[in-house]
Amino acid sequence: MYDVILVGNANTGKTTLYNTLSGKNEHVGNWHGVTVEEKATVYSYKGEKIRIIDLPGIYNLSPLSFEEKVACDYILSNKDKLFINICDANNLQRNLYLTLGLLELGVNIVLFVNQIDKRPIRKIDFTMLEKALSVKVIYANAGDKKSVEKLNDYIIDYFKNKNNLDKTTKFSLPYLKNIDLSQLNLYKNLNLSLFEKIKVLEDDENIKIKYNINENFNLFSDIAKIRYDYIDKILNDVATKQVKVYGLSKFDKILLNRFLAFPIFLLLLAGCFYLTFFSFGKWLSDGVSFIFDKIIFSPLTLFTANHFGESSAIFSLVTEAIIGGVGSVLSFLPQVALLFFFLSLLEDSGYLSRVAFTFDDILSKVGLSGKSVYTLLMGFGCSTSAVMTARNMEDKNSKIKTGLLTPYMSCSAKFPIYTVLGGAFFGAQNILVIMGLYILGVVVALILSFIFEKTVLKSKEQSFILEFPPYRMMNYKRILKLLWKNINSFITRVASLIVAMNILLWFLSNFTIKFEFIGNSAKISLLQTFGMILSPIFIPLGFGSWGAVSALIAGLVAKEIIVSSIAMFNGVDSASLEGLQSSLLISTSAVYFAGYSSAISFLTFCLLYFPCIATFSVLVKEIGMKWTSIGVLIEFVVAYCISFVIYTFCRCCETFGFIHCLGLVLLLLMLIASVVFITKKIRKKKCPYIDKCGKCNF
């Protein structure tokens, strides 16, 4: 078996090449942090087995973040392997900096220059580039399977003729003579390699700790200039003049405008939500529900009723738990698919990288960086996978904060709750409610980050390297593959979980403490007993019914289960959206909301309270049990307090009118601001006795 290692900068098409070579369908993103640990797979080519290892994107061999350390450690411990160094044809000046680092290390590389765009910004003579660097250069499209066959041919030829190849690479790097190594004469006895000597001069902490070197040389920028001067010399000889800046677009004047960037992002988000939850998405959801009802639900219900009777436990189990669970998944599947599609579209176009740039300045004021944007944006899809990308934070406190804040993002599992409850109480205006909930989650996360920053989790200054990819038309084939992967994952992960939980909840809601089947009797179920014990806690929030509380308990496993739980408690078909919404307005239902104030309070609590078990387990693994437990406790307190405030405000609006309540809130905010302002002025005022006593205890 032949081992090859794939390495390169972020956004060069590294994971795309990995997918093309291996036939996999790993997630491809326009930023670093997509690959946070090495991935390996084996594939066959011309009868030979090739194992390819995909490393996280790096820019040099001096790691700063977790992902960079993963890649650098792997490279340093596998120097005898063959490295595929992928570069973007339009960004060679920056990409070749890593190439020089690999050559200084003395590893064997093949330079794969990726033709991402059909119209490159400059023409390059790759034969001359190959001679200048003394390495094999292959120019191809990383996404074209036929195009990369020449890379596979080279890999096989390399290993078959490995013993005849010259492994010496340092003689192809004439710029090394410009680096003054004489400053390391005091460390001759350490037998440092050339690579290690250069890293010591660059103050690489890992190498200096390894050899116990405490002296600071501060030559990183000088050596970087030497390397870039050499790269510029090569490109001037082998390429035409670059006439435009790679990635720069005239659209950026609008999309990155300091006044327009945020409103444009909100408008795009609102458009995606409208198409997903109302327009096209609702039409698809109704169609799937209709087909499911006619083909599966009705025939199976009739069959079960004829053979077991409508009052039997079997009939209840099949119709309420099994069919109800599957129906709830299928009815919301089109909307889940649409949401994933729009997120993939925004990412593939290159726009989400601009969003990260837009939010970096805001996040830096609350102790985060643009790197956190990636994690938080992924939280809109799935909090579990998003938390894992927080590994790329070089600062431990920032990593903890980002992990703790991710569950406040409204993940895709929560939007069925918004659709059902919001549609029942707010109708067409539900789009505003959904947008408000998404924004509320972000605002709460930013406020908590600011509090953490000023108290127990102060962040260090972080580096944030961001490349703007050019705007591109989406790759339909790749997006459809990614969409199918997400849908398949949603069905296999969520459907099985919902059905399993529905069966458990059905048992708890249909059997008494003595394990007697309730049926049509008025006996109290196990779940109702638990819900009634806990329900008084939630009376101040406006939803103190046992059904609502029990649904929240079920939601600890997965937020998707809340909707199917409500349907089962209310005795309706979860695939019928209108029937489910109508049941929430009936006072005799197990889950009943007296008005929009109760409904919005419940929605707010669902947004902010405990994360699902999967996210909890990942948080424990990434940031430890201590901070995870603290974060979960904070989430419950925050969810309770904010839901209480919103419920109280909405109730006041119902009683006294919106304008009066808004005026009262503004008056209260002005009063608080005045007190804060006066307090600051008093504390800044100089004490007249400070010169006598030497200190002020005010």
XYZ file of C-alpha atoms in Angstrom:
698
model
C 0.000 0.000 0.000
C 1.267 3.481 -0.923
C 0.838 6.264 1.655
C 0.474 9.864 0.469
C -0.303 12.943 2.558
C -2.389 15.820 1.229
C -1.336 19.221 2.557
C -1.996 22.842 1.602
C -3.495 26.189 2.523
C -7.177 26.530 3.303
C -9.403 27.259 0.309
C -7.101 25.704 -2.302
C -9.377 22.742 -3.108
C -7.611 20.297 -0.813
C -10.711 18.462 0.375
C -12.128 18.532 -3.162
C -9.023 16.709 -4.392
C -9.352 14.265 -1.491
C -12.966 13.545 -2.521
C -12.046 13.153 -6.202
C -9.184 10.758 -5.524
C -10.960 8.677 -2.898
C -14.562 8.859 -4.100
C -15.641 10.247 -0.724
C -17.990 13.170 -0.126
C -16.396 15.088 2.714
C -17.706 18.587 3.471
C -15.943 21.323 1.503
C -15.872 24.870 2.886
C -14.509 28.262 1.943
C -12.606 28.631 5.208
C -10.204 26.841 7.505
C -11.669 24.717 10.273
C -13.650 22.457 7.926
C -11.059 19.710 8.402
C -10.090 19.735 12.084
C -8.241 16.417 12.230
C -6.530 14.133 9.767
C -8.799 11.937 7.634
C -7.589 8.861 5.797
C -9.084 6.545 3.223
C -7.866 3.797 0.895
C -8.691 3.587 -2.806
C -7.492 1.487 -5.747
C -5.887 2.663 -8.976
C -4.555 0.338 -11.677
C -4.474 -2.540 -9.228
C -2.520 -0.635 -6.582
C -3.803 0.353 -3.127
C -3.250 4.001 -2.226
C -3.980 5.470 1.195
C -4.454 9.228 1.166
C -4.375 11.292 4.368
C -6.089 14.694 4.309
C -4.658 17.189 6.824
C -6.242 20.451 8.051
C -5.327 23.546 6.042
C -2.135 25.319 7.164
C -0.112 28.325 5.948
C 3.320 27.448 7.336
C 4.977 24.915 9.634
C 4.775 27.067 12.778
C 1.354 26.147 14.210
C -0.841 28.619 16.053
C -4.244 26.923 16.246
C -5.325 23.393 17.124
C -5.949 22.407 13.513
C -2.556 23.730 12.415
C -0.848 21.799 15.213
C -2.620 18.606 14.103
C -1.257 19.062 10.578
C 2.279 20.116 11.593
C 2.694 17.300 14.115
C 1.596 14.781 11.503
C 4.011 16.186 8.908
C 6.982 16.227 11.294
C 6.357 12.635 12.372
C 5.927 11.330 8.788
C 8.760 13.045 6.920
C 9.518 9.897 4.899
C 6.105 9.885 3.188
C 5.151 11.449 -0.157
C 3.353 14.788 0.205
C 0.871 16.180 -2.293
C 1.136 19.939 -1.822
C -1.945 21.511 -3.406
C -1.862 25.157 -4.488
C -4.379 27.431 -6.181
C -3.190 28.567 -9.597
C -4.552 32.052 -8.885
C -2.907 32.389 -5.470
C 0.542 30.889 -5.967
C 2.424 33.703 -4.254
C 0.834 32.856 -0.920
C 0.503 29.096 -1.392
C 4.170 28.579 -2.317
C 5.222 29.882 1.106
C 4.142 26.526 2.604
C 5.866 24.738 -0.288
C 9.199 26.324 0.656
C 8.667 25.279 4.272
C 8.144 21.665 3.192
C 11.283 21.796 1.027
C 13.268 23.234 3.949
C 12.067 20.272 6.011
C 13.487 17.969 3.324
C 10.350 15.966 2.519
C 9.419 14.597 -0.893
C 6.599 16.544 -2.484
C 4.636 16.700 -5.694
C 3.173 20.145 -6.352
C -0.457 19.906 -7.500
C -1.557 23.264 -8.932
C -5.330 23.405 -8.875
C -7.113 25.113 -11.742
C -10.173 26.283 -9.780
C -11.257 28.945 -12.276
C -11.397 28.415 -16.031
C -10.038 31.927 -16.561
C -6.847 32.277 -14.451
C -5.698 35.796 -13.594
C -2.207 35.078 -14.961
C -0.580 32.535 -17.280
C 2.096 30.300 -15.767
C 4.781 28.194 -17.417
C 4.596 25.099 -15.221
C 7.625 23.483 -16.857
C 9.756 26.440 -15.768
C 8.146 26.373 -12.299
C 9.072 22.703 -12.009
C 12.705 23.471 -12.834
C 12.851 26.459 -10.487
C 11.649 24.428 -7.481
C 13.173 21.055 -8.521
C 9.880 19.291 -7.773
C 7.284 17.583 -9.911
C 4.437 19.981 -10.843
C 1.033 18.708 -11.957
C -1.548 21.190 -13.237
C -5.165 19.974 -13.189
C -8.681 20.588 -11.882
C -9.081 19.014 -8.433
C -12.777 18.367 -9.029
C -12.316 16.555 -12.354
C -11.745 12.838 -11.857
C -10.258 12.334 -15.308
C -8.030 15.378 -14.913
C -6.362 14.070 -11.741
C -5.480 10.669 -13.208
C -2.007 11.998 -14.006
C -1.525 12.568 -10.265
C -2.379 8.911 -9.593
C 0.028 7.877 -12.369
C 2.799 9.910 -10.775
C 2.109 8.432 -7.298
C 2.498 4.883 -8.628
C 5.602 5.763 -10.684
C 7.128 7.510 -7.660
C 6.856 4.496 -5.363
C 7.975 2.042 -8.044
C 11.094 4.134 -8.731
C 11.554 5.499 -5.213
C 15.054 4.127 -4.734
C 16.309 5.919 -7.855
C 15.057 9.349 -6.770
C 17.263 12.018 -5.226
C 15.749 12.982 -1.871
C 17.986 16.027 -1.463
C 15.991 19.250 -1.811
C 18.019 21.892 0.032
C 20.223 22.638 -3.020
C 17.120 23.870 -4.890
C 16.627 26.652 -2.335
C 19.253 29.310 -3.087
C 17.567 31.885 -0.837
C 18.774 29.973 2.230
C 22.194 31.599 1.873
C 20.531 34.932 2.733
C 19.511 33.648 6.181
C 22.213 34.373 8.774
C 22.628 31.157 10.760
C 25.723 32.375 12.605
C 23.566 33.569 15.503
C 23.108 29.902 16.422
C 26.831 29.163 16.908
C 26.240 28.869 20.653
C 23.950 25.906 19.979
C 26.253 23.825 17.757
C 26.274 21.010 20.274
C 22.515 20.531 19.825
C 22.998 19.227 16.258
C 20.028 21.175 14.915
C 18.884 20.363 11.390
C 18.620 23.170 8.840
C 14.865 23.233 9.265
C 15.171 23.428 13.051
C 17.749 26.226 12.868
C 15.420 28.332 10.756
C 12.513 27.627 13.103
C 14.582 28.694 16.117
C 15.376 31.995 14.389
C 11.637 32.368 13.753
C 11.028 31.802 17.505
C 8.977 28.663 16.919
C 7.890 27.736 20.453
C 7.658 23.984 19.781
C 11.267 23.698 18.576
C 12.629 26.032 21.265
C 10.897 24.044 24.014
C 12.208 20.796 22.521
C 15.837 21.994 22.778
C 15.350 24.201 25.857
C 16.308 27.433 24.037
C 15.137 30.586 25.820
C 16.766 33.256 23.646
C 14.462 35.353 21.404
C 15.709 36.097 17.878
C 12.677 37.937 16.411
C 13.595 37.113 12.803
C 10.242 35.723 11.682
C 9.319 38.735 9.544
C 12.846 38.967 8.082
C 12.885 35.312 7.031
C 9.324 35.591 5.700
C 10.444 38.520 3.512
C 13.363 36.464 2.182
C 11.014 33.631 1.242
C 8.461 35.929 -0.403
C 11.206 37.739 -2.334
C 12.310 34.366 -3.695
C 8.716 33.424 -4.584
C 8.243 36.762 -6.374
C 11.468 36.181 -8.321
C 10.278 32.744 -9.443
C 6.822 33.983 -10.451
C 8.296 36.927 -12.346
C 10.325 34.423 -14.395
C 7.604 31.808 -14.975
C 4.361 33.808 -15.081
C 2.818 36.798 -16.784
C 2.094 39.944 -14.804
C -0.882 39.732 -12.450
C -3.433 42.302 -13.610
C -6.014 42.020 -10.820
C -6.304 41.018 -7.178
C -7.484 37.449 -6.730
C -10.859 37.209 -4.999
C -11.644 40.929 -5.271
C -15.044 41.682 -6.784
C -17.031 44.804 -7.530
C -19.867 43.260 -5.501
C -17.737 43.606 -2.366
C -18.189 47.377 -2.481
C -21.841 46.717 -1.622
C -21.761 43.447 0.319
C -18.878 44.609 2.550
C -20.097 48.165 2.968
C -19.957 49.107 6.661
C -23.593 50.287 6.581
C -25.124 47.791 4.143
C -23.341 44.502 4.988
C -25.428 43.575 8.023
C -28.855 44.561 6.558
C -28.048 42.639 3.352
C -27.149 39.561 5.386
C -30.445 39.801 7.299
C -32.398 40.209 4.061
C -30.733 37.145 2.538
C -31.426 35.194 5.715
C -35.068 36.341 5.719
C -35.427 35.318 2.070
C -34.042 31.859 2.798
C -36.400 31.471 5.758
C -39.405 32.642 3.760
C -38.776 30.139 0.959
C -38.044 27.399 3.496
C -40.881 27.846 5.987
C -43.664 29.370 3.930
C -43.589 29.644 0.167
C -41.941 26.698 -1.578
C -41.026 24.793 1.578
C -44.611 24.742 2.910
C -45.912 23.547 -0.446
C -43.412 20.686 -0.472
C -44.144 19.814 3.156
C -47.908 19.714 2.551
C -47.356 17.526 -0.497
C -45.199 15.021 1.375
C -47.709 14.930 4.269
C -50.599 14.313 1.848
C -48.778 11.474 0.094
C -47.739 9.915 3.410
C -51.303 10.086 4.710
C -52.859 8.538 1.591
C -50.275 5.836 0.923
C -49.135 4.816 4.423
C -50.994 6.348 7.363
C -54.621 5.781 6.361
C -54.232 2.194 5.022
C -52.073 1.120 7.975
C -54.438 2.739 10.481
C -57.421 0.979 8.920
C -55.584 -2.345 8.873
C -54.548 -2.055 12.548
C -58.043 -0.991 13.640
C -59.677 -3.935 11.846
C -57.326 -6.510 13.352
C -56.692 -5.170 16.871
C -59.443 -2.642 17.568
C -59.162 1.103 18.035
C -59.043 0.821 21.821
C -56.150 -1.647 21.892
C -52.587 -0.902 22.932
C -51.264 -2.168 19.571
C -53.422 0.324 17.647
C -52.249 3.167 19.878
C -48.602 2.131 19.564
C -48.664 1.874 15.764
C -50.652 5.027 15.013
C -49.350 7.381 17.709
C -45.754 6.284 18.298
C -44.424 4.562 15.177
C -46.399 6.177 12.353
C -46.563 9.482 14.209
C -42.789 9.594 14.626
C -42.072 8.735 11.005
C -44.736 11.191 9.835
C -43.242 14.081 11.783
C -39.840 13.410 10.185
C -41.196 13.202 6.646
C -43.428 16.259 6.978
C -40.485 18.510 7.846
C -37.908 16.795 5.635
C -38.479 19.118 2.624
C -37.883 22.174 4.802
C -34.733 20.643 6.295
C -33.482 19.908 2.778
C -34.213 23.466 1.633
C -32.407 24.965 4.626
C -29.324 22.842 3.952
C -29.524 23.788 0.269
C -29.535 27.528 0.956
C -26.659 27.270 3.460
C -24.632 25.271 0.922
C -25.463 27.807 -1.783
C -24.293 30.766 0.322
C -21.117 28.913 1.266
C -20.302 27.665 -2.222
C -20.742 31.137 -3.698
C -18.014 32.555 -1.424
C -20.418 34.829 0.451
C -20.097 33.239 3.907
C -16.404 34.128 4.010
C -17.474 37.750 3.597
C -19.946 37.292 6.451
C -17.081 36.123 8.680
C -15.134 39.267 7.774
C -18.180 41.447 8.488
C -18.722 39.981 11.938
C -15.055 39.846 12.984
C -15.040 43.453 14.186
C -18.242 42.950 16.212
C -17.063 39.700 17.764
C -13.652 41.108 18.679
C -15.403 43.578 20.994
C -16.919 40.700 22.991
C -13.792 38.552 23.214
C -14.230 36.422 20.090
C -12.773 36.534 16.582
C -13.856 35.870 13.029
C -12.946 32.214 13.591
C -15.912 32.001 15.943
C -18.209 33.031 13.088
C -17.572 29.710 11.366
C -18.604 27.744 14.417
C -21.627 29.924 15.188
C -22.864 29.864 11.581
C -22.532 26.088 11.494
C -24.627 26.097 14.673
C -27.600 27.121 12.516
C -27.299 23.705 10.894
C -26.301 21.366 13.729
C -24.811 22.353 17.087
C -23.145 18.970 17.515
C -20.917 19.213 14.442
C -20.449 22.973 14.926
C -18.935 22.577 18.401
C -16.173 20.387 16.980
C -14.947 23.229 14.723
C -14.184 25.297 17.845
C -11.003 23.214 18.083
C -9.293 25.625 15.675
C -9.091 28.316 18.356
C -5.483 28.857 19.472
C -6.728 30.476 22.687
C -8.240 28.083 25.239
C -10.681 30.625 26.685
C -11.974 31.552 23.220
C -12.472 27.879 22.477
C -14.483 27.406 25.684
C -16.577 30.512 25.026
C -17.314 29.555 21.432
C -18.318 26.039 22.487
C -20.614 27.352 25.220
C -22.265 29.899 22.917
C -22.910 27.578 19.961
C -26.098 25.963 21.431
C -27.705 29.432 21.510
C -27.749 29.388 17.710
C -31.074 28.125 16.432
C -30.191 24.762 14.870
C -32.260 23.122 12.129
C -33.789 20.751 14.697
C -35.661 23.658 16.298
C -37.415 25.081 13.253
C -40.216 22.442 13.211
C -41.170 23.827 16.640
C -41.211 27.363 15.240
C -43.294 26.242 12.261
C -45.937 24.446 14.317
C -46.371 26.885 17.210
C -45.660 30.023 15.226
C -48.031 29.031 12.448
C -50.804 28.335 14.959
C -50.585 31.719 16.710
C -48.986 34.167 14.268
C -49.982 32.972 10.786
C -48.205 34.818 7.981
C -46.385 36.997 10.517
C -44.534 33.915 11.757
C -41.601 34.825 9.473
C -40.964 37.823 11.742
C -41.162 35.600 14.832
C -38.680 33.114 13.354
C -36.283 35.905 12.368
C -36.642 37.364 15.863
C -35.793 34.028 17.485
C -32.693 33.569 15.325
C -31.536 37.100 16.116
C -32.359 36.659 19.815
C -30.083 33.609 19.995
C -27.213 35.571 18.440
C -27.752 38.612 20.701
C -27.882 36.472 23.856
C -24.676 34.707 22.789
C -22.885 38.034 22.220
C -24.013 39.427 25.592
C -22.863 36.279 27.397
C -19.543 36.397 25.543
C -19.047 39.995 26.702
C -19.796 38.949 30.305
C -17.381 36.006 30.056
C -14.728 38.292 28.564
C -14.984 40.746 31.449
C -15.062 38.057 34.161
C -13.740 34.492 34.024
C -12.833 33.811 30.374
C -10.736 36.704 29.126
C -9.301 35.930 25.680
C -5.812 36.488 24.389
C -5.189 38.318 21.144
C -5.739 35.887 18.278
C -4.528 35.698 14.706
C -7.270 35.607 12.112
C -6.239 34.776 8.542
C -9.063 34.963 6.033
C -8.982 34.517 2.272
C -11.746 35.833 0.069
C -12.496 33.284 -2.645
C -13.884 34.788 -5.843
C -17.644 34.686 -6.247
C -18.560 31.554 -8.151
C -21.650 29.979 -9.611
C -22.585 27.004 -7.510
C -21.416 23.543 -8.475
C -24.779 21.774 -8.819
C -23.268 18.296 -8.760
C -21.326 18.910 -5.552
C -24.193 20.697 -3.814
C -26.612 17.898 -4.696
C -24.144 15.348 -3.303
C -23.763 17.375 -0.104
C -27.539 17.833 0.099
C -28.118 14.104 -0.239
C -25.481 13.439 2.434
C -27.193 15.853 4.851
C -30.662 14.467 4.119
C -29.448 10.902 4.498
C -27.755 11.797 7.783
C -30.913 13.557 8.988
C -33.119 10.573 8.150
C -30.853 7.904 9.621
C -29.929 9.894 12.727
C -33.146 11.735 13.476
C -35.794 9.305 12.215
C -34.520 6.363 14.253
C -34.114 8.564 17.315
C -37.581 10.094 17.005
C -39.264 6.726 16.517
C -37.367 5.227 19.476
C -38.193 8.190 21.713
C -41.799 8.216 20.526
C -42.164 4.597 21.581
C -40.663 5.391 24.991
C -42.877 8.462 25.396
C -45.894 6.460 24.227
C -45.217 3.913 26.959
C -44.807 6.611 29.616
C -47.963 8.428 28.491
C -50.153 5.323 28.093
C -49.296 3.354 31.227
C -49.829 4.169 34.881
C -47.362 3.772 37.728
C -48.819 0.272 38.177
C -48.093 -0.435 34.472
C -51.767 -0.548 33.540
C -52.722 0.480 29.985
C -54.815 3.643 30.168
C -56.649 3.473 26.862
C -59.815 5.592 27.048
C -59.872 5.674 30.856
C -59.157 8.737 32.973
C -56.152 7.226 34.747
C -52.999 9.303 35.168
C -49.975 8.173 33.141
C -46.344 7.983 34.233
C -45.370 10.928 32.063
C -48.294 12.994 33.254
C -47.178 12.338 36.825
C -43.638 13.532 36.096
C -44.949 16.520 34.169
C -47.344 17.518 36.938
C -44.488 17.414 39.482
C -42.328 19.778 37.393
C -45.046 21.925 35.787
C -45.412 24.436 38.692
C -41.857 25.628 37.938
C -42.999 26.819 34.513
C -46.289 28.475 35.489
C -44.596 31.940 35.668
C -43.538 31.397 32.031
C -47.112 30.803 30.864
C -46.935 27.120 29.938
C -47.357 25.153 33.140
C -49.206 22.176 31.608
C -47.807 18.698 32.102
C -47.772 18.069 28.342
C -45.638 21.110 27.534
C -43.169 20.281 30.312
C -42.982 16.632 29.256
C -42.294 17.683 25.663
C -39.387 19.818 26.901
C -38.017 16.829 28.827
C -38.218 14.721 25.667
C -36.442 17.499 23.776
C -33.314 16.901 25.841
C -32.642 13.887 23.628
C -33.252 15.826 20.394
C -35.193 19.014 19.743
C -37.003 17.368 16.809
C -38.851 15.151 19.281
C -40.732 18.084 20.851
C -43.139 18.338 17.890
C -43.865 14.608 17.693
C -44.291 14.545 21.494
C -46.866 17.339 21.367
C -48.727 15.501 18.602
C -48.811 12.291 20.609
C -49.883 13.998 23.847
C -52.674 15.835 22.004
C -53.737 12.665 20.189
C -53.327 14.015 16.638
C -51.421 12.975 13.528
C -48.043 14.744 13.531
C -47.960 14.576 9.735
C -51.033 16.826 9.633
C -49.680 20.300 10.302
C -53.094 21.979 10.453
C -54.475 19.381 12.868
C -51.458 19.695 15.105
C -51.681 23.486 15.149
C -55.411 23.401 15.886
C -54.891 21.101 18.879
C -52.702 23.751 20.541
C -55.720 26.083 20.719
C -58.030 23.577 22.445
C -58.081 24.088 26.226
C -58.613 20.370 26.928
C -55.431 19.359 25.076
C -52.440 18.112 27.057
C -50.325 20.830 25.392
C -52.352 24.043 25.295
C -51.310 27.691 25.080
C -53.736 30.343 26.271
C -52.459 32.990 23.859
C -49.570 34.269 21.822
C -47.729 35.364 24.983
C -47.577 31.761 26.228
C -46.590 30.491 22.789
C -43.767 32.989 22.306
C -42.511 32.237 25.811
C -42.423 28.504 25.023
C -40.614 29.158 21.719
C -38.033 31.315 23.502
C -37.440 28.624 26.109
C -37.016 25.969 23.388
C -34.462 28.234 21.700
C -32.317 28.823 24.773
C -32.643 25.885 27.167
C -30.455 22.764 27.431
C -28.693 21.430 24.302
C -29.443 17.935 23.051
C -27.557 14.951 24.455
C -25.324 14.670 21.357
C -24.172 18.291 21.701
C -23.697 17.834 25.443
C -21.422 14.823 24.896
C -19.330 16.679 22.290
C -19.006 19.690 24.617
C -17.719 17.422 27.388
C -15.128 16.015 25.001
C -14.035 19.428 23.674
C -14.118 21.727 26.730
C -14.481 19.339 29.680
C -17.244 18.388 32.103
C -16.706 21.397 34.371
C -17.387 24.097 31.772
C -20.071 22.030 30.063
C -21.980 21.695 33.340
C -21.585 25.415 34.043
C -22.756 26.211 30.514
C -25.844 24.006 30.801
C -26.786 25.615 34.126
C -26.339 29.082 32.613
C -28.494 28.080 29.628
C -31.375 27.045 31.874
C -31.173 30.234 33.966
C -30.923 32.439 30.858
C -33.785 30.608 29.136
C -35.989 30.897 32.225
C -35.271 34.592 32.842
C -35.649 35.712 29.230
C -38.824 33.653 28.741
C -40.241 35.192 31.909
C -39.430 38.733 30.739
C -40.896 38.135 27.275
C -44.022 36.492 28.687
C -44.536 39.330 31.182
C -44.041 41.972 28.481
C -46.448 40.230 26.090
C -49.070 39.867 28.825
C -48.749 43.559 29.609
C -49.168 44.338 25.919
C -52.349 42.254 25.856
C -53.691 44.168 28.866
C -52.440 47.745 28.425
C -51.468 47.915 24.762
C -48.154 47.694 22.963
C -47.420 51.451 22.812
C -47.824 51.954 26.565
C -45.610 48.955 27.384
C -42.957 50.020 24.889
C -42.890 53.497 26.407
C -42.513 51.997 29.880
C -39.593 49.821 28.720
C -37.864 52.792 27.074
C -38.351 54.839 30.245
C -36.847 52.035 32.324
C -33.842 51.758 29.960
C -33.287 55.522 30.141
C -33.404 55.346 33.933
C -30.821 52.560 34.009
C -28.593 54.406 31.530
C -28.808 57.570 33.661
C -27.817 55.693 36.813
C -24.849 54.088 35.019
C -23.759 57.448 33.589
C -23.964 59.224 36.963
C -22.109 56.377 38.695
C -19.259 56.562 36.178
C -18.993 60.326 36.625
C -18.882 60.021 40.423
C -16.217 57.294 40.305
C -14.059 59.391 37.967
C -14.342 62.502 40.154
C -11.113 63.115 42.089
C -11.365 62.935 45.866
C -10.253 66.280 47.503
C -8.421 64.387 50.270
C -6.454 62.025 48.026
C -3.275 64.124 48.328
C -3.440 63.902 52.136
C -4.157 60.208 52.603
C -2.413 58.935 49.458
C -5.304 56.737 48.407
C -9.035 56.824 47.854
C -11.390 54.198 49.234
C -14.492 55.540 47.485
